[in-house]
PDB file of C-alpha atoms in Angstrom:
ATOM      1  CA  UNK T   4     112.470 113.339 110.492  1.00 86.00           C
ATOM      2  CA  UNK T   5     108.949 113.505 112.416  1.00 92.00           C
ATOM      3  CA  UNK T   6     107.238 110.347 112.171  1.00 95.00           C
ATOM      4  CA  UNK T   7     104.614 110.700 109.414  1.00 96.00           C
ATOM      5  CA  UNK T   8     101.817 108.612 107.484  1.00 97.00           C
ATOM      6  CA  UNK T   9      99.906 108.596 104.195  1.00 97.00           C
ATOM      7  CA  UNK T  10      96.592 108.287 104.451  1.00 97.00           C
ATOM      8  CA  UNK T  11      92.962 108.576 102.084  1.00 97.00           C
ATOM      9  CA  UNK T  12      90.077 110.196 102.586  1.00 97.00           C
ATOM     10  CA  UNK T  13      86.952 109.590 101.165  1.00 97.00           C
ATOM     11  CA  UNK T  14      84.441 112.540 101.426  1.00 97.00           C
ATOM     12  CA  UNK T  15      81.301 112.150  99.629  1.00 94.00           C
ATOM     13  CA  UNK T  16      83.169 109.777  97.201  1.00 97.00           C
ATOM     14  CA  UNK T  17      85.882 112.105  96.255  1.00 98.00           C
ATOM     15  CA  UNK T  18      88.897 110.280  97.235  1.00 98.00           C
ATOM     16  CA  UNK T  19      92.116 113.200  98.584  1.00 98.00           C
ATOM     17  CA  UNK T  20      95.146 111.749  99.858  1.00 98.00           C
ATOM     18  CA  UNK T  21      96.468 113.371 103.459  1.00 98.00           C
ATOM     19  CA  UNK T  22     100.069 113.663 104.709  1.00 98.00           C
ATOM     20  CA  UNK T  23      99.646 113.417 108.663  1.00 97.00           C
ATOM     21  CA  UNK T  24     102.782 113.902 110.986  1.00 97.00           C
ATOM     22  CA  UNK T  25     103.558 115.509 114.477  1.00 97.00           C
ATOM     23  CA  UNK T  26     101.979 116.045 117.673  1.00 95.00           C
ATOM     24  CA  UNK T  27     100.729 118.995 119.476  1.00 94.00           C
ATOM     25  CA  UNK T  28      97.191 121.959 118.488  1.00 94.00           C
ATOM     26  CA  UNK T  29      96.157 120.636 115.558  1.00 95.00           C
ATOM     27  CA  UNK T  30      97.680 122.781 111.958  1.00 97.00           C
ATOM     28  CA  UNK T  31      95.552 122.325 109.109  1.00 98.00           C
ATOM     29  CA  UNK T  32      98.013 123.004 106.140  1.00 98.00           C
ATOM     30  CA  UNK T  33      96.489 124.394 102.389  1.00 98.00           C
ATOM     31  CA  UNK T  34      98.826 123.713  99.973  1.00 98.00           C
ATOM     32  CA  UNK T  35      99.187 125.920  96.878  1.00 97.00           C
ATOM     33  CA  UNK T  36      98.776 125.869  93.196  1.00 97.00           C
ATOM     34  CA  UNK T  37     102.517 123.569  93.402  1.00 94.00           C
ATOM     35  CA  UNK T  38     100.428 121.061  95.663  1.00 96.00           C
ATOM     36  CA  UNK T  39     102.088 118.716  98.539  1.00 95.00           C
ATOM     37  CA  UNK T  40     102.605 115.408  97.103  1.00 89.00           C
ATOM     38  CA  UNK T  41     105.598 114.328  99.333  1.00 93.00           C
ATOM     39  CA  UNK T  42     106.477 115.256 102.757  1.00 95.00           C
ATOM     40  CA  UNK T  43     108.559 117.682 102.743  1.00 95.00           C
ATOM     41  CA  UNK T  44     111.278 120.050 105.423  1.00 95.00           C
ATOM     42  CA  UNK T  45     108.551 122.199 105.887  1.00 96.00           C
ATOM     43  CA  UNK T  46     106.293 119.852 106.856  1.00 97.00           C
ATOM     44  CA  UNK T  47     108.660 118.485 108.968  1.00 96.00           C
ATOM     45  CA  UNK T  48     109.350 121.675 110.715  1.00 96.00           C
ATOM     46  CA  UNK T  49     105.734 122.413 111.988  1.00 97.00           C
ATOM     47  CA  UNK T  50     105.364 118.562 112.457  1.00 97.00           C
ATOM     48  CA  UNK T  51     107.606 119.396 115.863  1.00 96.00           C
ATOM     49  CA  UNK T  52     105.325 121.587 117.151  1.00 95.00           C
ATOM     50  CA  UNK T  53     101.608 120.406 115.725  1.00 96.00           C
ATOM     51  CA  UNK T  54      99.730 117.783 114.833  1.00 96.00           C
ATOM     52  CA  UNK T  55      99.913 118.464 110.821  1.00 97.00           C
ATOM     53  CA  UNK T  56      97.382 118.031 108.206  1.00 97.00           C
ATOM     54  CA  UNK T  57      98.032 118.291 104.601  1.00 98.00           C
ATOM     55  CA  UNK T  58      95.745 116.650 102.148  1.00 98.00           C
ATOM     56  CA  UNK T  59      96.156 117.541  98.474  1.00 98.00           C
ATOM     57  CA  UNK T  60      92.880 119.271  96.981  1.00 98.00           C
ATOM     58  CA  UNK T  61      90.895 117.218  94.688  1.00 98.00           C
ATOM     59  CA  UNK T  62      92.605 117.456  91.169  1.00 98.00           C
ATOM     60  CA  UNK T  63      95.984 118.243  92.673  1.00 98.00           C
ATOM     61  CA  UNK T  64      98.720 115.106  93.867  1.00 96.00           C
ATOM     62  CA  UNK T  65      97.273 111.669  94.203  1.00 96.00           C
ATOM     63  CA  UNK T  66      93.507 112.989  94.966  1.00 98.00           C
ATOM     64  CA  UNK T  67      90.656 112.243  92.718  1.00 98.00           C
ATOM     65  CA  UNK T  68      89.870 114.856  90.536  1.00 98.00           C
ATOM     66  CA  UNK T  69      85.741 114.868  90.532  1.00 98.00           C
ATOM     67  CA  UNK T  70      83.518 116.149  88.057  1.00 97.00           C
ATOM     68  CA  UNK T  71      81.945 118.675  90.182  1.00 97.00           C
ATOM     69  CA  UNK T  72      85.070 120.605  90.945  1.00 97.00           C
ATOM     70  CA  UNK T  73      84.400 123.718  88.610  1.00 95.00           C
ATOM     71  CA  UNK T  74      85.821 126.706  90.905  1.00 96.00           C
ATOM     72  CA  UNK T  75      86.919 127.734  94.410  1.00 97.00           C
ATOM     73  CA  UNK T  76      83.494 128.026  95.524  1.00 97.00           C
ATOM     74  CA  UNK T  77      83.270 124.142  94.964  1.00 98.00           C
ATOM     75  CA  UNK T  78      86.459 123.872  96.858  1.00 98.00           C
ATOM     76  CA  UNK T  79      86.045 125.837  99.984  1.00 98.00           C
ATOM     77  CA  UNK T  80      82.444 123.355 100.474  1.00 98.00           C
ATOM     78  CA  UNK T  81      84.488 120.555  99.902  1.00 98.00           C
ATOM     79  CA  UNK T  82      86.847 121.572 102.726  1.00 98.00           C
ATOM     80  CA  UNK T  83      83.515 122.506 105.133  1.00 97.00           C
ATOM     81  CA  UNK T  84      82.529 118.669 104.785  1.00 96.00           C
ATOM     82  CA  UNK T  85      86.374 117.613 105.305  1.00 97.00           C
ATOM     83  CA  UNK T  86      86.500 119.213 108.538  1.00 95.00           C
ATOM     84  CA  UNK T  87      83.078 117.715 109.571  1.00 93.00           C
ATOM     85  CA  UNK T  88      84.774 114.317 108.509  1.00 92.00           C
ATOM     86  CA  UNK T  89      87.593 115.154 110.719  1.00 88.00           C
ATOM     87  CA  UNK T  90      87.770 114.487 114.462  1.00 77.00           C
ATOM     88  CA  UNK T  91      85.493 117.176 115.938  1.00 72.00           C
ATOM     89  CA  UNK T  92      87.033 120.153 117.138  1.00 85.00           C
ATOM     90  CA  UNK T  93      88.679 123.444 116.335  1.00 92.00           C
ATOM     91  CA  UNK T  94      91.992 123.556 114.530  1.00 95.00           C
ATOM     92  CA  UNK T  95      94.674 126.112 113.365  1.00 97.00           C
ATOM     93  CA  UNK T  96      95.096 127.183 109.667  1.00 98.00           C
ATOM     94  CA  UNK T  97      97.712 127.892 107.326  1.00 98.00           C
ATOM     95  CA  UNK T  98      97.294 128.536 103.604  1.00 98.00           C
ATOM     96  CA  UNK T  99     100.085 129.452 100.919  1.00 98.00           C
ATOM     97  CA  UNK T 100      99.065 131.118  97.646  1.00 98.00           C
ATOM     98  CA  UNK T 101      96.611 129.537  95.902  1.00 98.00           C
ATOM     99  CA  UNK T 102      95.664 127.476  99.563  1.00 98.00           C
ATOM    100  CA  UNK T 103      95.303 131.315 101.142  1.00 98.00           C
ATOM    101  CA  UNK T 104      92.698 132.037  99.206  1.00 98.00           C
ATOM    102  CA  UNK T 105      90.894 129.132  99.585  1.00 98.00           C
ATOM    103  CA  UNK T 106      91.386 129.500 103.171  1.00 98.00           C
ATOM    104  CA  UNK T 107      89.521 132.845 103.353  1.00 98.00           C
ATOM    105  CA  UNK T 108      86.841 131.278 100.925  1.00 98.00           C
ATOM    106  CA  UNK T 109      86.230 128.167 103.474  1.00 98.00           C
ATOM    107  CA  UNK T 110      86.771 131.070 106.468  1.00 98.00           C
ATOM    108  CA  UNK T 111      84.346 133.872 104.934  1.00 98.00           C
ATOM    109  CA  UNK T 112      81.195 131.067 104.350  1.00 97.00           C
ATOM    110  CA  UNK T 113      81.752 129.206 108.223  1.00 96.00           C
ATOM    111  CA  UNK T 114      84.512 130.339 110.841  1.00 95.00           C
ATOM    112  CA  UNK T 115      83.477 128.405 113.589  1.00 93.00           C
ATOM    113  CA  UNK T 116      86.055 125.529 113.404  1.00 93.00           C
ATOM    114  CA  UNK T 117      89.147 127.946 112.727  1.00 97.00           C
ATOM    115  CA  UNK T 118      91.513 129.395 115.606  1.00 96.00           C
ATOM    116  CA  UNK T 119      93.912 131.508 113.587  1.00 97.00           C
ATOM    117  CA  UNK T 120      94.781 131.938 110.482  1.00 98.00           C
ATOM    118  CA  UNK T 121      98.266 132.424 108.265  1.00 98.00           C
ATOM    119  CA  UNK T 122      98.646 133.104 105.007  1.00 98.00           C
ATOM    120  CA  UNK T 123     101.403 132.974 102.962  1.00 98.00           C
ATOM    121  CA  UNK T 124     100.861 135.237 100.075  1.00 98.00           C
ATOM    122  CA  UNK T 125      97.258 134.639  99.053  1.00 98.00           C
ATOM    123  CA  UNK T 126      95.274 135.526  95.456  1.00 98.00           C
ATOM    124  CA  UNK T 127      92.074 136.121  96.285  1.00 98.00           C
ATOM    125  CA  UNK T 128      91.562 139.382  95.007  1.00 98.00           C
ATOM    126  CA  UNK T 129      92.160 142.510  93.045  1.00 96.00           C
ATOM    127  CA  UNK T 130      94.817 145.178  93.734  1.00 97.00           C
ATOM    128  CA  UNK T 131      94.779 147.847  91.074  1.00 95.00           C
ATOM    129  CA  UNK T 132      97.665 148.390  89.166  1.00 95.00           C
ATOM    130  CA  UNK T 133      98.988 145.629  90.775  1.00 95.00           C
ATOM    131  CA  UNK T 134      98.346 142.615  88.494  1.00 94.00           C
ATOM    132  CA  UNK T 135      99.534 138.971  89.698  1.00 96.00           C
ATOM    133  CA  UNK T 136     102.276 137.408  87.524  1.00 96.00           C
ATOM    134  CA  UNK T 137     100.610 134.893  84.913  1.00 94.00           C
ATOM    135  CA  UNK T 138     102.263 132.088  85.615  1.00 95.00           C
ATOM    136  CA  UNK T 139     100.462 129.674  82.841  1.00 94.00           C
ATOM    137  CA  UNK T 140     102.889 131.660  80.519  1.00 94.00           C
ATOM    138  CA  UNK T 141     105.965 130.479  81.592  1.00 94.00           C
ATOM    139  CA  UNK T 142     108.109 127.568  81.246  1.00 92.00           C
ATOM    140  CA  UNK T 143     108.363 125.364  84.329  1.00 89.00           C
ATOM    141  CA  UNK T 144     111.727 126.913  84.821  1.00 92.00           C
ATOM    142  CA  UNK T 145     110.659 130.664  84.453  1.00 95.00           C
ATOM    143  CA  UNK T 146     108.315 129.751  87.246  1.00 93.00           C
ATOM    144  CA  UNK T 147     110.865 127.965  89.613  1.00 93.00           C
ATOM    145  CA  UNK T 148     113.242 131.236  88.677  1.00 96.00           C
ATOM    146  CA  UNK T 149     110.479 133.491  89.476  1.00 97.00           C
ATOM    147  CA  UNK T 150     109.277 131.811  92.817  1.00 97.00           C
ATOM    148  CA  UNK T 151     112.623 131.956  94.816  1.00 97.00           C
ATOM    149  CA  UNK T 152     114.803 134.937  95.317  1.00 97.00           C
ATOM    150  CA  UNK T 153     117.188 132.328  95.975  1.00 96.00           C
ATOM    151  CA  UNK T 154     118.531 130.532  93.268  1.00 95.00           C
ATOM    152  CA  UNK T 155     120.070 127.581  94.695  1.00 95.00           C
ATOM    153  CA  UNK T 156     116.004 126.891  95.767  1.00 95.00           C
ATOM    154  CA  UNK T 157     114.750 127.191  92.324  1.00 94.00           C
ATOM    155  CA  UNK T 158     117.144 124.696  91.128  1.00 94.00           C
ATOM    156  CA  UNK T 159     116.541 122.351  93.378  1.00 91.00           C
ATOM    157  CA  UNK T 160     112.650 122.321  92.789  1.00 89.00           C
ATOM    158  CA  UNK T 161     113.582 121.986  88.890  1.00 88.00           C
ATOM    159  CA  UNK T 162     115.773 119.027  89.499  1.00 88.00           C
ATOM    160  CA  UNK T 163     112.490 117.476  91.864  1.00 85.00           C
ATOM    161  CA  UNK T 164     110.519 117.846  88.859  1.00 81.00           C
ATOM    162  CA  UNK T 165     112.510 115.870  87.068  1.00 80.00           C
ATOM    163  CA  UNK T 166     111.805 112.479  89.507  1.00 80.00           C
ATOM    164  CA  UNK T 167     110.077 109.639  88.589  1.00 68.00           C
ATOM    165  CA  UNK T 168     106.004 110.736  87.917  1.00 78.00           C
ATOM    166  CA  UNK T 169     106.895 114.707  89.173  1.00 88.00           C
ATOM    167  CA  UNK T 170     106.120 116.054  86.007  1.00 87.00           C
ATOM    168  CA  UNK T 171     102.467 113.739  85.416  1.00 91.00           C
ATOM    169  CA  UNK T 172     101.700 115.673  88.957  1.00 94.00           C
ATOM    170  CA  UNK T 173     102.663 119.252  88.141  1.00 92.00           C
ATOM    171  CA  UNK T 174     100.912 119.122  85.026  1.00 93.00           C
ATOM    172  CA  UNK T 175      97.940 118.281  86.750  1.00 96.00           C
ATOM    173  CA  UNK T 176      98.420 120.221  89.809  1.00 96.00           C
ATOM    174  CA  UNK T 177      98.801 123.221  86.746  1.00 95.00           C
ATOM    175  CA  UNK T 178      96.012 121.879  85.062  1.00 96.00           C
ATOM    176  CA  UNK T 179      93.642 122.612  87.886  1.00 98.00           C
ATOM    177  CA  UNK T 180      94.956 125.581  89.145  1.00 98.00           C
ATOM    178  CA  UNK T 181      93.637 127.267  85.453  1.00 96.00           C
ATOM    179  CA  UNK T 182      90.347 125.332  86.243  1.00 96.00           C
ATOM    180  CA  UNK T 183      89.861 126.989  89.662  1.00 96.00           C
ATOM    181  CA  UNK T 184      91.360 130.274  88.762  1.00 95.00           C
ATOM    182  CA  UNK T 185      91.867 131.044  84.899  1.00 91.00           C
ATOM    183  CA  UNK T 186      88.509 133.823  84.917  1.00 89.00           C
ATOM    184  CA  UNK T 187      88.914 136.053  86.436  1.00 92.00           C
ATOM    185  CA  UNK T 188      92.329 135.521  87.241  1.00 92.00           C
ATOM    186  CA  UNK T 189      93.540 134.781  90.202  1.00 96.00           C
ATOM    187  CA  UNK T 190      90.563 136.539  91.964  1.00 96.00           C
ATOM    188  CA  UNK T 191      87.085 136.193  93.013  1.00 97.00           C
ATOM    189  CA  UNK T 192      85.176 139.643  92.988  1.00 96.00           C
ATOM    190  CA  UNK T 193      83.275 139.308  95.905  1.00 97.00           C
ATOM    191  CA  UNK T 194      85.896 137.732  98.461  1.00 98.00           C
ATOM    192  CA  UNK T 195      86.778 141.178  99.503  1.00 98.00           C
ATOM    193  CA  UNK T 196      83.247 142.170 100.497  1.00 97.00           C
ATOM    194  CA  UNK T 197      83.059 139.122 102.654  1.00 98.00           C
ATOM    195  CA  UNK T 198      86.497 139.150 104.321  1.00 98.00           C
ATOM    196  CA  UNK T 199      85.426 141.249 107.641  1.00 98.00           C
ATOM    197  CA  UNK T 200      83.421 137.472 108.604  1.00 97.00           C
ATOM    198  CA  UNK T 201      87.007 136.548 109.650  1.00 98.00           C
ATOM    199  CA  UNK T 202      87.110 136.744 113.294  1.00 96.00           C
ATOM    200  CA  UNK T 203      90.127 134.683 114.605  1.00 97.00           C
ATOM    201  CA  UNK T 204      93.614 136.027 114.820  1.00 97.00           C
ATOM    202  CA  UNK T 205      95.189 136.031 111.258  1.00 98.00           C
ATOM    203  CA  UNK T 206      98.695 137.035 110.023  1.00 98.00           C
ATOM    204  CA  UNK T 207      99.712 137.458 106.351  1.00 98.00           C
ATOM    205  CA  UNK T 208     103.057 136.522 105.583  1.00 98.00           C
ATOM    206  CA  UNK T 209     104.828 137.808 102.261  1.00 98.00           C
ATOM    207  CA  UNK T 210     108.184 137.845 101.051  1.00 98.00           C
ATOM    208  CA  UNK T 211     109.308 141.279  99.821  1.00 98.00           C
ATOM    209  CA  UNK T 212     111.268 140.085  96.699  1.00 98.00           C
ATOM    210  CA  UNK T 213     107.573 138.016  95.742  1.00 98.00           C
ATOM    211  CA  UNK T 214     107.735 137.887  91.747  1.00 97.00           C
ATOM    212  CA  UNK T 215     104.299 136.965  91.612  1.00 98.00           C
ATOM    213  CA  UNK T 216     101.987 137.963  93.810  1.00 98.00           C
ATOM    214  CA  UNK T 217     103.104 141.522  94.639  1.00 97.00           C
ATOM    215  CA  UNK T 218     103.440 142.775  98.523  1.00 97.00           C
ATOM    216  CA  UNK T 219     100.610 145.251  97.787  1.00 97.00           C
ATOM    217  CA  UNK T 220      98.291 142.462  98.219  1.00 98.00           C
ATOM    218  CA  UNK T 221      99.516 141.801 102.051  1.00 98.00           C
ATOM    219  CA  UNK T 222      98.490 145.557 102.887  1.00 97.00           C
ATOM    220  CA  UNK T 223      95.294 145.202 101.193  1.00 98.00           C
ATOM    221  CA  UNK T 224      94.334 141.873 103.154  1.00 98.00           C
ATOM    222  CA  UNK T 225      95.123 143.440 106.431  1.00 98.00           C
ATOM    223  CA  UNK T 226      92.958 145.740 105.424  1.00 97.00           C
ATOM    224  CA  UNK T 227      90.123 143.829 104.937  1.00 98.00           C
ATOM    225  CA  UNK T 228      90.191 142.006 108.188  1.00 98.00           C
ATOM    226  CA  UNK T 229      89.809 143.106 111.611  1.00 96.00           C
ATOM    227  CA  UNK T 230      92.917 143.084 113.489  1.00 96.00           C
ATOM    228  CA  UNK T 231      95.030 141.194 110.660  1.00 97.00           C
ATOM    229  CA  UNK T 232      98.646 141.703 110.850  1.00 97.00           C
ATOM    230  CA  UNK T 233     101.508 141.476 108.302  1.00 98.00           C
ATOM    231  CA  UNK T 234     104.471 140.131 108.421  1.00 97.00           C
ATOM    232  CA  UNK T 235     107.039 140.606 105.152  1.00 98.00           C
ATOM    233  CA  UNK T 236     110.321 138.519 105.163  1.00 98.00           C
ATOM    234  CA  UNK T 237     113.187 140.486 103.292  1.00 97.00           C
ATOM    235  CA  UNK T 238     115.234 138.429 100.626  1.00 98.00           C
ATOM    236  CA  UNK T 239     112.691 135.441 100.054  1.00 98.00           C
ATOM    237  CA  UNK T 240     110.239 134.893  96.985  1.00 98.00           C
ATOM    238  CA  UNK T 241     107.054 133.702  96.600  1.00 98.00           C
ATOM    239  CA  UNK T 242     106.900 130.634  99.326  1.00 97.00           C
ATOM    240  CA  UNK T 243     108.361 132.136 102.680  1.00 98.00           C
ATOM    241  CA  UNK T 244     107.218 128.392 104.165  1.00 97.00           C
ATOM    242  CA  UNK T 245     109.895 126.664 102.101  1.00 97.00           C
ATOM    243  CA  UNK T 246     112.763 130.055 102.075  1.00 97.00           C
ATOM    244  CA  UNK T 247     112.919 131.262 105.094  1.00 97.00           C
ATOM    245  CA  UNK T 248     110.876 128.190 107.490  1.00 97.00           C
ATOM    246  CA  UNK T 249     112.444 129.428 110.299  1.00 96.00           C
ATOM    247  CA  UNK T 250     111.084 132.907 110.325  1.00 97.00           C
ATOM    248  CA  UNK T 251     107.979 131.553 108.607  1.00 98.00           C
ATOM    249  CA  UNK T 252     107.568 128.972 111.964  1.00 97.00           C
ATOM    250  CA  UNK T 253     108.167 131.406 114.212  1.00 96.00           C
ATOM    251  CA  UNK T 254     105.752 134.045 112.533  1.00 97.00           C
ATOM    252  CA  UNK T 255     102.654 131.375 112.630  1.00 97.00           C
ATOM    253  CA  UNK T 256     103.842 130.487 116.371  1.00 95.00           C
ATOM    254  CA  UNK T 257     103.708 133.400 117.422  1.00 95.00           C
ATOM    255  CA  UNK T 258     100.263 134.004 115.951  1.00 96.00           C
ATOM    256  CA  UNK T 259      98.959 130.881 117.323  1.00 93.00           C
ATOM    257  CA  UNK T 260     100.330 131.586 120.907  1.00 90.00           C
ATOM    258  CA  UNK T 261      98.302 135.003 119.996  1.00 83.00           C
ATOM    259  CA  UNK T 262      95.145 133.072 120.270  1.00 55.00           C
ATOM    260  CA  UNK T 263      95.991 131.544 123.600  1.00 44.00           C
ATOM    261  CA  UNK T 264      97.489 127.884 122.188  1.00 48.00           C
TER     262      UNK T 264
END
């Protein structure tokens, strides 16, 4: 296992807690609406080739959850004075899901400290007559089911829940996801308007067998920003970072090493 710390932030008085491992261009890491509470092989696997960031959002994990945080617009600012908190410089991205969008969110309002982008199945916006699943109707294990196409995976994340404190976190991991994305669902109208501001390399990455946020949205994301690419990953679910890491690593490589890393 890459050596790896814990550490807190404070920005502006909003407390996050940051999992920091690995050496090598520096990977910024947006968790999604499951947050990153515990290091995990994943994280371990890009911790051998960058220098890996991954705080939990305020209201997700171990982070404070502040009274200002009302939507992903609050968010995305949030992030803009995280990376000014950071060491200066520019840094690689990678968002999952919910962390996608708010990827493009911080991206779309100030691109200058981003050097390519991957995204794992993003919301973000609106695909006609292709709705995303609601997950806030199922059971936690209808939404472990529904996230892998393997099965072995979903089990495995059900019997994690079931730790010591898990389930405090995923309720309020849940509880905040339906704070920053209950109306509209999922979506923010005008992100798609803004999306051609994105001006650094960026792959989407989508597994075909995704139960909840359909493939159709990879197509229409490349669409909406120059030069995007897309990258599906047959037989995996909703998190290609956790079911197929290899190809998932190797896809975001490859992008990065695009941009001249």
């Amino acid at each position: 296992m890459v050596e790896h710390r814990s550490e807190t932030l404070d920005i502006r008085g909003c407390r996050v807690e940051m999992l920091r491992g690995g050496a090598g261009p520096r990977l910024l890491f947006l968790h999604g609406a499951g947050g990153a509470a515990d290091w995990a092989p994943y994280m371990d696997r890009l911790a051998e080739r960058f220098e890996l960031m991954v705080p939990s959002h305020p209201g997700f994990g171990r982070s404070d959850t502040p009274d200002w945080l009302d939507g992903m617009s609050d968010l995305a600012f949030f992030y803009l004075d995280l990376l000014d908190a950071l060491d200066p410089g520019s840094l690689h991205v990678v968002g999952t899901s919910l962390g996608g969008w708010l990827a493009c969110e911080i991206a779309v309002r100030d691109i200058r400290r981003f050097r390519s982008l991957a995204l794992a199945a993003p919301v973000g916006i609106s695909v006609p007559g292709a709705p995303v699943a609601d997950i806030f109707l199922w059971k936690p294990e209808e939404r472990a089911r529904n996230t892998f196409h393997d099965q072995d995976l979903a089990a495995r994340q059900l019997a994690a829940m079931r730790a010591a404190g898990a389930a405090d976190i995923a309720l309020k991991n849940l509880f905040t996801t339906a704070k920053l994305s209950w109306s509209p669902r999922f979506c923010n109208p005008d992100l798609a308007k803004w999306l051609h501001r994105i001006t650094v390399p960026t792959l989407f990455v989508w597994g075909a067998d995704d139960r909840i946020v359909p493939p159709a949205y990879g197509d229409a994301f490349r669409r909406l920003i120059p030069g995007a690419r897309l990258r599906l990953i047959q037989a995996c679910g909703h998190q290609p970072h956790v079911e197929k890491t290899d190809e998932f690593l190797d896809a975001v490589s490859a992008n990065i090493e695009g941009d001249g890393t």
